[in-house]
């Protein structure tokens, strides 16, 4: 159990912060195929509204006792719950957009559309924080976006930017802004605390969306088709792909900023491919090359490599 003085966010080295961000993306990528188990059958075992609510509720029920065990019940009393719940409702809306988009596209496509996140993140920091662009950031951003596109792996019509892609893009914008607000609008909370508060808010919002959908006559879960395998997929999507990955993500955003952290998301299509490879899929060198471009872009944008080259170019 921690004291109030222990709630000051820990500082990490750039290498550690980037590794934490990579871990967050890897866990999130693993959850995307898990969602396919629940939304791909016809009719879906869990429609988007129900899946979002169940995922958020499972993540909140996992994080709350962990937060209390680590930091004590007093941490809940010191929290600005109204502000946290408002930010969390944005996360819930973004998650709903993602699942709705994924029902109209593929897991890889959902990850590819997320390649817009670095651009969204940098735009937010320019507008709200006065961030100045330099050559390294621009080059890193371009490499990251190009790598994200290559990491898609297919250009044979499988990347149509229809309604599903637009919903995924709306999810990216909403989630990026909510991630920044999670770090900036809840001072005094640890990443675990701020993540828990906002995930609780997201769960409340998602459950309200699901309730409205039921009243409106939208289809609910197909409970007879819901077994232990489906429950495991939901647990991976909720606890792994949201609760754990979100804590790691907020740690990274607090250390690197939303712009630099969001560069990592363009590795997600490669992670999805690797996970599907383990499940019997095939290796794709184009996706691997795209992932390498993203990695180089991340390092250049943060000034971890290429400083001498940048300095020579300016001279």
PDB file of C-alpha atoms in Angstrom:
ATOM      1  CA  UNK A   1       0.000   0.000   0.000  1.00  0.00           C
ATOM      2  CA  UNK A   2       1.371   3.408  -0.940  1.00  0.00           C
ATOM      3  CA  UNK A   3       1.248   6.783   0.771  1.00  0.00           C
ATOM      4  CA  UNK A   4       0.233  10.030  -0.986  1.00  0.00           C
ATOM      5  CA  UNK A   5       3.899  10.863  -1.438  1.00  0.00           C
ATOM      6  CA  UNK A   6       4.382   7.604  -3.324  1.00  0.00           C
ATOM      7  CA  UNK A   7       1.820   8.544  -5.970  1.00  0.00           C
ATOM      8  CA  UNK A   8       4.286  10.770  -7.816  1.00  0.00           C
ATOM      9  CA  UNK A   9       4.714   9.108 -11.228  1.00  0.00           C
ATOM     10  CA  UNK A  10       7.990   7.245 -11.551  1.00  0.00           C
ATOM     11  CA  UNK A  11      10.507   8.490 -14.104  1.00  0.00           C
ATOM     12  CA  UNK A  12      11.811   6.048 -16.712  1.00  0.00           C
ATOM     13  CA  UNK A  13      14.722   6.229 -19.120  1.00  0.00           C
ATOM     14  CA  UNK A  14      13.832   6.767 -22.807  1.00  0.00           C
ATOM     15  CA  UNK A  15      14.737   3.139 -23.543  1.00  0.00           C
ATOM     16  CA  UNK A  16      12.535   1.808 -20.746  1.00  0.00           C
ATOM     17  CA  UNK A  17       9.631   4.066 -21.724  1.00  0.00           C
ATOM     18  CA  UNK A  18       9.834   2.896 -25.329  1.00  0.00           C
ATOM     19  CA  UNK A  19       9.968  -0.760 -24.282  1.00  0.00           C
ATOM     20  CA  UNK A  20       6.897  -0.218 -22.091  1.00  0.00           C
ATOM     21  CA  UNK A  21       5.097   1.348 -25.042  1.00  0.00           C
ATOM     22  CA  UNK A  22       6.088  -1.585 -27.258  1.00  0.00           C
ATOM     23  CA  UNK A  23       4.706  -4.009 -24.679  1.00  0.00           C
ATOM     24  CA  UNK A  24       1.432  -2.097 -24.591  1.00  0.00           C
ATOM     25  CA  UNK A  25       1.108  -2.283 -28.368  1.00  0.00           C
ATOM     26  CA  UNK A  26       1.988  -5.992 -28.452  1.00  0.00           C
ATOM     27  CA  UNK A  27      -0.663  -6.859 -25.863  1.00  0.00           C
ATOM     28  CA  UNK A  28      -3.235  -4.718 -27.655  1.00  0.00           C
ATOM     29  CA  UNK A  29      -2.391  -6.399 -30.967  1.00  0.00           C
ATOM     30  CA  UNK A  30      -2.919  -9.818 -29.405  1.00  0.00           C
ATOM     31  CA  UNK A  31      -6.402  -8.734 -28.350  1.00  0.00           C
ATOM     32  CA  UNK A  32      -7.547  -7.781 -31.856  1.00  0.00           C
ATOM     33  CA  UNK A  33      -7.707 -11.376 -33.165  1.00  0.00           C
ATOM     34  CA  UNK A  34      -9.415 -12.362 -29.892  1.00  0.00           C
ATOM     35  CA  UNK A  35     -12.219  -9.924 -30.682  1.00  0.00           C
ATOM     36  CA  UNK A  36     -12.670 -11.659 -34.036  1.00  0.00           C
ATOM     37  CA  UNK A  37     -13.888 -14.764 -32.189  1.00  0.00           C
ATOM     38  CA  UNK A  38     -16.818 -12.781 -30.809  1.00  0.00           C
ATOM     39  CA  UNK A  39     -17.779 -10.482 -33.684  1.00  0.00           C
ATOM     40  CA  UNK A  40     -17.071 -12.544 -36.829  1.00  0.00           C
ATOM     41  CA  UNK A  41     -19.734 -15.289 -36.548  1.00  0.00           C
ATOM     42  CA  UNK A  42     -23.060 -14.588 -38.260  1.00  0.00           C
ATOM     43  CA  UNK A  43     -24.924 -13.539 -36.217  1.00  0.00           C
ATOM     44  CA  UNK A  44     -22.129 -12.285 -33.936  1.00  0.00           C
ATOM     45  CA  UNK A  45     -21.803 -13.916 -30.545  1.00  0.00           C
ATOM     46  CA  UNK A  46     -21.480 -10.440 -29.044  1.00  0.00           C
ATOM     47  CA  UNK A  47     -22.567  -7.438 -31.152  1.00  0.00           C
ATOM     48  CA  UNK A  48     -20.430  -4.266 -30.905  1.00  0.00           C
ATOM     49  CA  UNK A  49     -22.452  -2.561 -28.152  1.00  0.00           C
ATOM     50  CA  UNK A  50     -22.539  -5.642 -25.954  1.00  0.00           C
ATOM     51  CA  UNK A  51     -18.893  -6.483 -26.590  1.00  0.00           C
ATOM     52  CA  UNK A  52     -17.729  -2.963 -25.744  1.00  0.00           C
ATOM     53  CA  UNK A  53     -19.736  -2.916 -22.511  1.00  0.00           C
ATOM     54  CA  UNK A  54     -18.537  -6.380 -21.459  1.00  0.00           C
ATOM     55  CA  UNK A  55     -14.929  -5.571 -22.316  1.00  0.00           C
ATOM     56  CA  UNK A  56     -14.953  -2.301 -20.381  1.00  0.00           C
ATOM     57  CA  UNK A  57     -16.745  -3.802 -17.389  1.00  0.00           C
ATOM     58  CA  UNK A  58     -14.298  -6.703 -17.224  1.00  0.00           C
ATOM     59  CA  UNK A  59     -11.327  -4.312 -17.375  1.00  0.00           C
ATOM     60  CA  UNK A  60     -12.801  -2.079 -14.651  1.00  0.00           C
ATOM     61  CA  UNK A  61     -13.551  -5.042 -12.374  1.00  0.00           C
ATOM     62  CA  UNK A  62      -9.964  -6.202 -12.840  1.00  0.00           C
ATOM     63  CA  UNK A  63      -8.300  -2.821 -12.249  1.00  0.00           C
ATOM     64  CA  UNK A  64     -10.303  -1.579  -9.249  1.00  0.00           C
ATOM     65  CA  UNK A  65      -9.210  -4.272  -6.757  1.00  0.00           C
ATOM     66  CA  UNK A  66      -5.642  -4.116  -8.081  1.00  0.00           C
ATOM     67  CA  UNK A  67      -5.560  -0.335  -7.523  1.00  0.00           C
ATOM     68  CA  UNK A  68      -6.985  -0.682  -4.002  1.00  0.00           C
ATOM     69  CA  UNK A  69      -4.507  -3.447  -3.151  1.00  0.00           C
ATOM     70  CA  UNK A  70      -1.529  -1.433  -4.400  1.00  0.00           C
ATOM     71  CA  UNK A  71      -2.401   2.102  -3.248  1.00  0.00           C
ATOM     72  CA  UNK A  72      -5.117   1.662  -0.630  1.00  0.00           C
ATOM     73  CA  UNK A  73      -8.730   2.773  -0.358  1.00  0.00           C
ATOM     74  CA  UNK A  74      -7.678   6.375   0.381  1.00  0.00           C
ATOM     75  CA  UNK A  75      -6.518   6.715  -3.221  1.00  0.00           C
ATOM     76  CA  UNK A  76     -10.139   6.420  -4.318  1.00  0.00           C
ATOM     77  CA  UNK A  77     -11.218   9.168  -1.933  1.00  0.00           C
ATOM     78  CA  UNK A  78      -8.570  11.606  -3.211  1.00  0.00           C
ATOM     79  CA  UNK A  79      -9.608  11.153  -6.825  1.00  0.00           C
ATOM     80  CA  UNK A  80     -11.543  13.677  -8.919  1.00  0.00           C
ATOM     81  CA  UNK A  81     -14.061  11.093 -10.069  1.00  0.00           C
ATOM     82  CA  UNK A  82     -16.221  13.473 -12.092  1.00  0.00           C
ATOM     83  CA  UNK A  83     -13.302  14.533 -14.261  1.00  0.00           C
ATOM     84  CA  UNK A  84     -12.036  10.985 -14.566  1.00  0.00           C
ATOM     85  CA  UNK A  85     -15.434   9.634 -15.548  1.00  0.00           C
ATOM     86  CA  UNK A  86     -15.807  12.325 -18.214  1.00  0.00           C
ATOM     87  CA  UNK A  87     -12.446  11.402 -19.744  1.00  0.00           C
ATOM     88  CA  UNK A  88     -13.340   7.740 -19.433  1.00  0.00           C
ATOM     89  CA  UNK A  89     -16.566   8.251 -21.367  1.00  0.00           C
ATOM     90  CA  UNK A  90     -14.409   9.410 -24.302  1.00  0.00           C
ATOM     91  CA  UNK A  91     -12.431   6.167 -24.092  1.00  0.00           C
ATOM     92  CA  UNK A  92     -15.703   4.234 -24.061  1.00  0.00           C
ATOM     93  CA  UNK A  93     -16.875   6.066 -27.166  1.00  0.00           C
ATOM     94  CA  UNK A  94     -13.550   5.423 -28.901  1.00  0.00           C
ATOM     95  CA  UNK A  95     -13.705   1.728 -28.026  1.00  0.00           C
ATOM     96  CA  UNK A  96     -17.235   1.548 -29.405  1.00  0.00           C
ATOM     97  CA  UNK A  97     -16.082   3.124 -32.674  1.00  0.00           C
ATOM     98  CA  UNK A  98     -13.232   0.577 -32.864  1.00  0.00           C
ATOM     99  CA  UNK A  99     -15.425  -2.478 -32.397  1.00  0.00           C
ATOM    100  CA  UNK A 100     -18.083  -1.144 -34.790  1.00  0.00           C
ATOM    101  CA  UNK A 101     -15.359  -0.436 -37.323  1.00  0.00           C
ATOM    102  CA  UNK A 102     -13.794  -3.860 -36.879  1.00  0.00           C
ATOM    103  CA  UNK A 103     -17.126  -5.550 -37.667  1.00  0.00           C
ATOM    104  CA  UNK A 104     -17.000  -3.810 -41.055  1.00  0.00           C
ATOM    105  CA  UNK A 105     -13.317  -4.479 -41.790  1.00  0.00           C
ATOM    106  CA  UNK A 106     -10.469  -6.775 -40.631  1.00  0.00           C
ATOM    107  CA  UNK A 107      -8.225  -6.876 -37.574  1.00  0.00           C
ATOM    108  CA  UNK A 108      -5.232  -5.863 -39.692  1.00  0.00           C
ATOM    109  CA  UNK A 109      -7.203  -3.036 -41.308  1.00  0.00           C
ATOM    110  CA  UNK A 110      -8.193  -1.730 -37.878  1.00  0.00           C
ATOM    111  CA  UNK A 111      -4.519  -1.602 -36.980  1.00  0.00           C
ATOM    112  CA  UNK A 112      -3.549   0.001 -40.302  1.00  0.00           C
ATOM    113  CA  UNK A 113      -6.038   2.858 -39.918  1.00  0.00           C
ATOM    114  CA  UNK A 114      -4.452   3.508 -36.546  1.00  0.00           C
ATOM    115  CA  UNK A 115      -1.355   4.654 -38.440  1.00  0.00           C
ATOM    116  CA  UNK A 116      -3.003   8.093 -38.395  1.00  0.00           C
ATOM    117  CA  UNK A 117      -2.486   8.269 -34.627  1.00  0.00           C
ATOM    118  CA  UNK A 118       1.028   9.799 -34.740  1.00  0.00           C
ATOM    119  CA  UNK A 119      -0.267  12.607 -36.951  1.00  0.00           C
ATOM    120  CA  UNK A 120      -3.219  13.164 -34.615  1.00  0.00           C
ATOM    121  CA  UNK A 121      -0.946  13.096 -31.563  1.00  0.00           C
ATOM    122  CA  UNK A 122       1.551  15.563 -32.989  1.00  0.00           C
ATOM    123  CA  UNK A 123      -1.269  17.877 -34.101  1.00  0.00           C
ATOM    124  CA  UNK A 124      -2.684  17.859 -30.573  1.00  0.00           C
ATOM    125  CA  UNK A 125       0.703  18.730 -29.077  1.00  0.00           C
ATOM    126  CA  UNK A 126       1.259  21.524 -31.622  1.00  0.00           C
ATOM    127  CA  UNK A 127      -2.161  23.073 -30.906  1.00  0.00           C
ATOM    128  CA  UNK A 128      -2.346  22.559 -27.134  1.00  0.00           C
ATOM    129  CA  UNK A 129       1.290  22.450 -26.025  1.00  0.00           C
ATOM    130  CA  UNK A 130       3.027  24.625 -28.594  1.00  0.00           C
ATOM    131  CA  UNK A 131       5.313  21.800 -29.716  1.00  0.00           C
ATOM    132  CA  UNK A 132       7.778  22.898 -32.385  1.00  0.00           C
ATOM    133  CA  UNK A 133       8.436  20.583 -35.293  1.00  0.00           C
ATOM    134  CA  UNK A 134      12.028  19.759 -36.172  1.00  0.00           C
ATOM    135  CA  UNK A 135      13.565  17.716 -38.949  1.00  0.00           C
ATOM    136  CA  UNK A 136      13.880  14.597 -36.823  1.00  0.00           C
ATOM    137  CA  UNK A 137      10.185  14.615 -35.858  1.00  0.00           C
ATOM    138  CA  UNK A 138       9.068  15.136 -39.457  1.00  0.00           C
ATOM    139  CA  UNK A 139      11.336  12.355 -40.771  1.00  0.00           C
ATOM    140  CA  UNK A 140      10.304  10.024 -37.959  1.00  0.00           C
ATOM    141  CA  UNK A 141       6.616  10.730 -38.588  1.00  0.00           C
ATOM    142  CA  UNK A 142       6.945  10.079 -42.326  1.00  0.00           C
ATOM    143  CA  UNK A 143       8.852   6.841 -41.718  1.00  0.00           C
ATOM    144  CA  UNK A 144       6.275   5.720 -39.171  1.00  0.00           C
ATOM    145  CA  UNK A 145       3.323   6.382 -41.476  1.00  0.00           C
ATOM    146  CA  UNK A 146       5.078   4.770 -44.460  1.00  0.00           C
ATOM    147  CA  UNK A 147       5.992   1.778 -42.318  1.00  0.00           C
ATOM    148  CA  UNK A 148       2.422   1.484 -41.066  1.00  0.00           C
ATOM    149  CA  UNK A 149       1.120   1.427 -44.630  1.00  0.00           C
ATOM    150  CA  UNK A 150       3.681  -1.200 -45.681  1.00  0.00           C
ATOM    151  CA  UNK A 151       2.889  -3.234 -42.586  1.00  0.00           C
ATOM    152  CA  UNK A 152      -0.614  -3.677 -43.968  1.00  0.00           C
ATOM    153  CA  UNK A 153       0.945  -6.271 -46.230  1.00  0.00           C
ATOM    154  CA  UNK A 154      -1.794  -6.305 -48.882  1.00  0.00           C
ATOM    155  CA  UNK A 155      -2.690  -3.853 -51.621  1.00  0.00           C
ATOM    156  CA  UNK A 156      -5.052  -6.076 -53.635  1.00  0.00           C
ATOM    157  CA  UNK A 157      -8.291  -4.395 -52.668  1.00  0.00           C
ATOM    158  CA  UNK A 158      -8.199  -5.576 -49.075  1.00  0.00           C
ATOM    159  CA  UNK A 159      -7.556  -2.066 -47.821  1.00  0.00           C
ATOM    160  CA  UNK A 160     -10.746  -0.322 -48.913  1.00  0.00           C
ATOM    161  CA  UNK A 161     -11.345   2.745 -46.772  1.00  0.00           C
ATOM    162  CA  UNK A 162     -15.075   2.357 -46.262  1.00  0.00           C
ATOM    163  CA  UNK A 163     -17.334   2.966 -43.277  1.00  0.00           C
ATOM    164  CA  UNK A 164     -15.379   0.502 -41.140  1.00  0.00           C
ATOM    165  CA  UNK A 165     -12.137   2.391 -41.716  1.00  0.00           C
ATOM    166  CA  UNK A 166     -13.818   5.725 -40.965  1.00  0.00           C
ATOM    167  CA  UNK A 167     -15.159   4.382 -37.672  1.00  0.00           C
ATOM    168  CA  UNK A 168     -11.687   3.124 -36.783  1.00  0.00           C
ATOM    169  CA  UNK A 169     -10.287   6.560 -37.607  1.00  0.00           C
ATOM    170  CA  UNK A 170     -12.875   8.209 -35.339  1.00  0.00           C
ATOM    171  CA  UNK A 171     -11.760   5.793 -32.641  1.00  0.00           C
ATOM    172  CA  UNK A 172      -8.132   6.872 -33.128  1.00  0.00           C
ATOM    173  CA  UNK A 173      -8.911  10.591 -32.781  1.00  0.00           C
ATOM    174  CA  UNK A 174     -11.103  10.076 -29.709  1.00  0.00           C
ATOM    175  CA  UNK A 175      -8.670   7.705 -28.018  1.00  0.00           C
ATOM    176  CA  UNK A 176      -5.641   9.923 -28.686  1.00  0.00           C
ATOM    177  CA  UNK A 177      -7.266  12.954 -27.091  1.00  0.00           C
ATOM    178  CA  UNK A 178      -8.581  10.891 -24.170  1.00  0.00           C
ATOM    179  CA  UNK A 179      -5.108   9.410 -23.574  1.00  0.00           C
ATOM    180  CA  UNK A 180      -3.590  12.869 -23.324  1.00  0.00           C
ATOM    181  CA  UNK A 181      -6.358  13.995 -20.950  1.00  0.00           C
ATOM    182  CA  UNK A 182      -5.810  10.909 -18.785  1.00  0.00           C
ATOM    183  CA  UNK A 183      -2.256  12.098 -18.153  1.00  0.00           C
ATOM    184  CA  UNK A 184      -2.829  15.873 -17.992  1.00  0.00           C
ATOM    185  CA  UNK A 185      -6.241  16.265 -16.332  1.00  0.00           C
ATOM    186  CA  UNK A 186      -5.761  13.931 -13.354  1.00  0.00           C
ATOM    187  CA  UNK A 187      -2.710  15.291 -11.507  1.00  0.00           C
ATOM    188  CA  UNK A 188      -1.551  13.442  -8.419  1.00  0.00           C
ATOM    189  CA  UNK A 189      -2.621  10.017  -9.652  1.00  0.00           C
ATOM    190  CA  UNK A 190      -0.277   7.227 -10.646  1.00  0.00           C
ATOM    191  CA  UNK A 191      -0.696   5.656 -14.091  1.00  0.00           C
ATOM    192  CA  UNK A 192      -2.523   2.774 -12.401  1.00  0.00           C
ATOM    193  CA  UNK A 193      -4.888   5.185 -10.656  1.00  0.00           C
ATOM    194  CA  UNK A 194      -5.631   7.396 -13.644  1.00  0.00           C
ATOM    195  CA  UNK A 195      -6.128   4.357 -15.870  1.00  0.00           C
ATOM    196  CA  UNK A 196      -8.516   2.746 -13.399  1.00  0.00           C
ATOM    197  CA  UNK A 197     -10.632   5.884 -12.984  1.00  0.00           C
ATOM    198  CA  UNK A 198     -10.964   6.451 -16.707  1.00  0.00           C
ATOM    199  CA  UNK A 199     -11.656   2.786 -17.460  1.00  0.00           C
ATOM    200  CA  UNK A 200     -14.447   2.837 -14.866  1.00  0.00           C
ATOM    201  CA  UNK A 201     -15.855   5.878 -16.664  1.00  0.00           C
ATOM    202  CA  UNK A 202     -15.512   4.070 -19.972  1.00  0.00           C
ATOM    203  CA  UNK A 203     -17.338   1.046 -18.560  1.00  0.00           C
ATOM    204  CA  UNK A 204     -20.234   3.182 -17.316  1.00  0.00           C
ATOM    205  CA  UNK A 205     -20.536   4.927 -20.679  1.00  0.00           C
ATOM    206  CA  UNK A 206     -20.325   1.651 -22.596  1.00  0.00           C
ATOM    207  CA  UNK A 207     -22.975   0.010 -20.432  1.00  0.00           C
ATOM    208  CA  UNK A 208     -25.276   2.998 -21.011  1.00  0.00           C
ATOM    209  CA  UNK A 209     -24.719   2.684 -24.769  1.00  0.00           C
ATOM    210  CA  UNK A 210     -25.561  -1.025 -24.565  1.00  0.00           C
ATOM    211  CA  UNK A 211     -28.703  -0.362 -22.506  1.00  0.00           C
ATOM    212  CA  UNK A 212     -29.926   2.213 -25.021  1.00  0.00           C
ATOM    213  CA  UNK A 213     -29.257  -0.277 -27.792  1.00  0.00           C
ATOM    214  CA  UNK A 214     -31.312  -2.963 -26.067  1.00  0.00           C
ATOM    215  CA  UNK A 215     -34.211  -0.546 -25.556  1.00  0.00           C
ATOM    216  CA  UNK A 216     -33.975   0.377 -29.239  1.00  0.00           C
ATOM    217  CA  UNK A 217     -34.295  -3.283 -30.163  1.00  0.00           C
ATOM    218  CA  UNK A 218     -30.720  -3.932 -31.289  1.00  0.00           C
ATOM    219  CA  UNK A 219     -29.578  -7.575 -31.041  1.00  0.00           C
ATOM    220  CA  UNK A 220     -27.924  -8.691 -27.832  1.00  0.00           C
ATOM    221  CA  UNK A 221     -25.391 -11.437 -27.084  1.00  0.00           C
ATOM    222  CA  UNK A 222     -25.972 -14.964 -28.379  1.00  0.00           C
ATOM    223  CA  UNK A 223     -25.683 -16.588 -24.951  1.00  0.00           C
ATOM    224  CA  UNK A 224     -26.188 -20.228 -26.113  1.00  0.00           C
ATOM    225  CA  UNK A 225     -23.057 -19.839 -28.277  1.00  0.00           C
ATOM    226  CA  UNK A 226     -21.039 -18.332 -25.429  1.00  0.00           C
ATOM    227  CA  UNK A 227     -18.728 -20.976 -23.925  1.00  0.00           C
ATOM    228  CA  UNK A 228     -15.397 -21.092 -22.117  1.00  0.00           C
ATOM    229  CA  UNK A 229     -13.478 -20.427 -25.328  1.00  0.00           C
ATOM    230  CA  UNK A 230     -15.520 -17.299 -25.994  1.00  0.00           C
ATOM    231  CA  UNK A 231     -15.118 -16.214 -22.367  1.00  0.00           C
ATOM    232  CA  UNK A 232     -11.353 -16.588 -22.731  1.00  0.00           C
ATOM    233  CA  UNK A 233     -11.425 -14.425 -25.851  1.00  0.00           C
ATOM    234  CA  UNK A 234     -13.422 -11.778 -23.976  1.00  0.00           C
ATOM    235  CA  UNK A 235     -10.975 -11.914 -21.056  1.00  0.00           C
ATOM    236  CA  UNK A 236      -8.032 -11.423 -23.409  1.00  0.00           C
ATOM    237  CA  UNK A 237      -9.813  -8.541 -25.144  1.00  0.00           C
ATOM    238  CA  UNK A 238     -10.851  -6.876 -21.869  1.00  0.00           C
ATOM    239  CA  UNK A 239      -8.149  -7.615 -19.297  1.00  0.00           C
ATOM    240  CA  UNK A 240      -5.178  -7.923 -21.637  1.00  0.00           C
ATOM    241  CA  UNK A 241      -6.150  -5.681 -24.519  1.00  0.00           C
ATOM    242  CA  UNK A 242      -7.573  -2.926 -22.326  1.00  0.00           C
ATOM    243  CA  UNK A 243      -6.728  -3.115 -18.615  1.00  0.00           C
ATOM    244  CA  UNK A 244      -3.069  -4.147 -18.812  1.00  0.00           C
ATOM    245  CA  UNK A 245      -2.203  -2.534 -22.130  1.00  0.00           C
ATOM    246  CA  UNK A 246      -3.848   0.743 -21.084  1.00  0.00           C
ATOM    247  CA  UNK A 247      -1.822   0.982 -17.863  1.00  0.00           C
ATOM    248  CA  UNK A 248       1.381   0.458 -19.845  1.00  0.00           C
ATOM    249  CA  UNK A 249       0.205   2.933 -22.488  1.00  0.00           C
ATOM    250  CA  UNK A 250      -0.491   5.673 -19.925  1.00  0.00           C
ATOM    251  CA  UNK A 251       2.944   5.088 -18.370  1.00  0.00           C
ATOM    252  CA  UNK A 252       4.494   5.599 -21.810  1.00  0.00           C
ATOM    253  CA  UNK A 253       2.389   8.676 -22.619  1.00  0.00           C
ATOM    254  CA  UNK A 254       3.369  10.232 -19.301  1.00  0.00           C
ATOM    255  CA  UNK A 255       7.048   9.742 -20.129  1.00  0.00           C
ATOM    256  CA  UNK A 256       7.227  10.245 -23.900  1.00  0.00           C
ATOM    257  CA  UNK A 257       4.162  12.385 -24.634  1.00  0.00           C
ATOM    258  CA  UNK A 258       1.215  11.409 -26.799  1.00  0.00           C
ATOM    259  CA  UNK A 259       3.002  12.263 -30.063  1.00  0.00           C
ATOM    260  CA  UNK A 260       6.092  10.097 -29.510  1.00  0.00           C
ATOM    261  CA  UNK A 261       4.121   7.273 -27.916  1.00  0.00           C
ATOM    262  CA  UNK A 262       1.659   7.152 -30.786  1.00  0.00           C
ATOM    263  CA  UNK A 263       4.469   6.449 -33.254  1.00  0.00           C
ATOM    264  CA  UNK A 264       4.607   2.959 -31.759  1.00  0.00           C
ATOM    265  CA  UNK A 265       1.071   2.088 -32.796  1.00  0.00           C
ATOM    266  CA  UNK A 266       2.204   1.663 -36.384  1.00  0.00           C
ATOM    267  CA  UNK A 267       4.017  -1.498 -35.311  1.00  0.00           C
ATOM    268  CA  UNK A 268       0.644  -3.070 -34.499  1.00  0.00           C
ATOM    269  CA  UNK A 269      -0.065  -4.605 -37.950  1.00  0.00           C
ATOM    270  CA  UNK A 270       3.287  -6.389 -37.720  1.00  0.00           C
ATOM    271  CA  UNK A 271       2.469  -7.655 -34.233  1.00  0.00           C
ATOM    272  CA  UNK A 272      -0.912  -8.882 -35.489  1.00  0.00           C
ATOM    273  CA  UNK A 273       0.835 -10.729 -38.328  1.00  0.00           C
ATOM    274  CA  UNK A 274       3.294 -12.372 -35.915  1.00  0.00           C
ATOM    275  CA  UNK A 275       0.456 -13.478 -33.639  1.00  0.00           C
ATOM    276  CA  UNK A 276      -1.503 -14.864 -36.585  1.00  0.00           C
ATOM    277  CA  UNK A 277       1.721 -16.573 -37.737  1.00  0.00           C
ATOM    278  CA  UNK A 278       1.811 -18.427 -34.433  1.00  0.00           C
ATOM    279  CA  UNK A 279      -1.777 -19.504 -35.116  1.00  0.00           C
ATOM    280  CA  UNK A 280      -0.923 -20.902 -38.534  1.00  0.00           C
ATOM    281  CA  UNK A 281      -0.665 -17.779 -40.675  1.00  0.00           C
ATOM    282  CA  UNK A 282       2.178 -16.887 -43.031  1.00  0.00           C
ATOM    283  CA  UNK A 283       5.212 -14.583 -42.758  1.00  0.00           C
ATOM    284  CA  UNK A 284       5.168 -11.406 -44.833  1.00  0.00           C
ATOM    285  CA  UNK A 285       8.463  -9.642 -45.531  1.00  0.00           C
ATOM    286  CA  UNK A 286       6.699  -6.444 -46.576  1.00  0.00           C
ATOM    287  CA  UNK A 287       5.051  -6.207 -43.165  1.00  0.00           C
ATOM    288  CA  UNK A 288       8.371  -6.940 -41.489  1.00  0.00           C
ATOM    289  CA  UNK A 289      10.048  -4.206 -43.537  1.00  0.00           C
ATOM    290  CA  UNK A 290       7.269  -1.791 -42.629  1.00  0.00           C
ATOM    291  CA  UNK A 291       7.773  -2.571 -38.954  1.00  0.00           C
ATOM    292  CA  UNK A 292      11.489  -1.866 -39.333  1.00  0.00           C
ATOM    293  CA  UNK A 293      10.700   1.544 -40.867  1.00  0.00           C
ATOM    294  CA  UNK A 294       8.402   2.339 -37.947  1.00  0.00           C
ATOM    295  CA  UNK A 295      11.095   1.373 -35.445  1.00  0.00           C
ATOM    296  CA  UNK A 296      13.669   3.596 -37.155  1.00  0.00           C
ATOM    297  CA  UNK A 297      11.129   6.423 -37.312  1.00  0.00           C
ATOM    298  CA  UNK A 298      10.469   6.167 -33.570  1.00  0.00           C
ATOM    299  CA  UNK A 299      14.182   6.382 -32.790  1.00  0.00           C
ATOM    300  CA  UNK A 300      14.797   9.321 -35.152  1.00  0.00           C
ATOM    301  CA  UNK A 301      11.762  11.293 -33.951  1.00  0.00           C
ATOM    302  CA  UNK A 302      12.961  11.015 -30.349  1.00  0.00           C
ATOM    303  CA  UNK A 303      16.540  11.927 -31.250  1.00  0.00           C
ATOM    304  CA  UNK A 304      17.826   8.553 -30.074  1.00  0.00           C
ATOM    305  CA  UNK A 305      19.600   7.997 -33.396  1.00  0.00           C
ATOM    306  CA  UNK A 306      20.573  10.287 -36.243  1.00  0.00           C
ATOM    307  CA  UNK A 307      21.474  13.316 -34.101  1.00  0.00           C
ATOM    308  CA  UNK A 308      24.809  13.741 -35.828  1.00  0.00           C
ATOM    309  CA  UNK A 309      23.144  13.373 -39.225  1.00  0.00           C
ATOM    310  CA  UNK A 310      20.523  15.962 -38.327  1.00  0.00           C
ATOM    311  CA  UNK A 311      23.191  18.331 -37.106  1.00  0.00           C
ATOM    312  CA  UNK A 312      25.237  17.874 -40.285  1.00  0.00           C
ATOM    313  CA  UNK A 313      22.203  18.487 -42.439  1.00  0.00           C
ATOM    314  CA  UNK A 314      21.414  21.736 -40.621  1.00  0.00           C
ATOM    315  CA  UNK A 315      25.005  22.873 -40.967  1.00  0.00           C
TER     316      UNK A 315
END
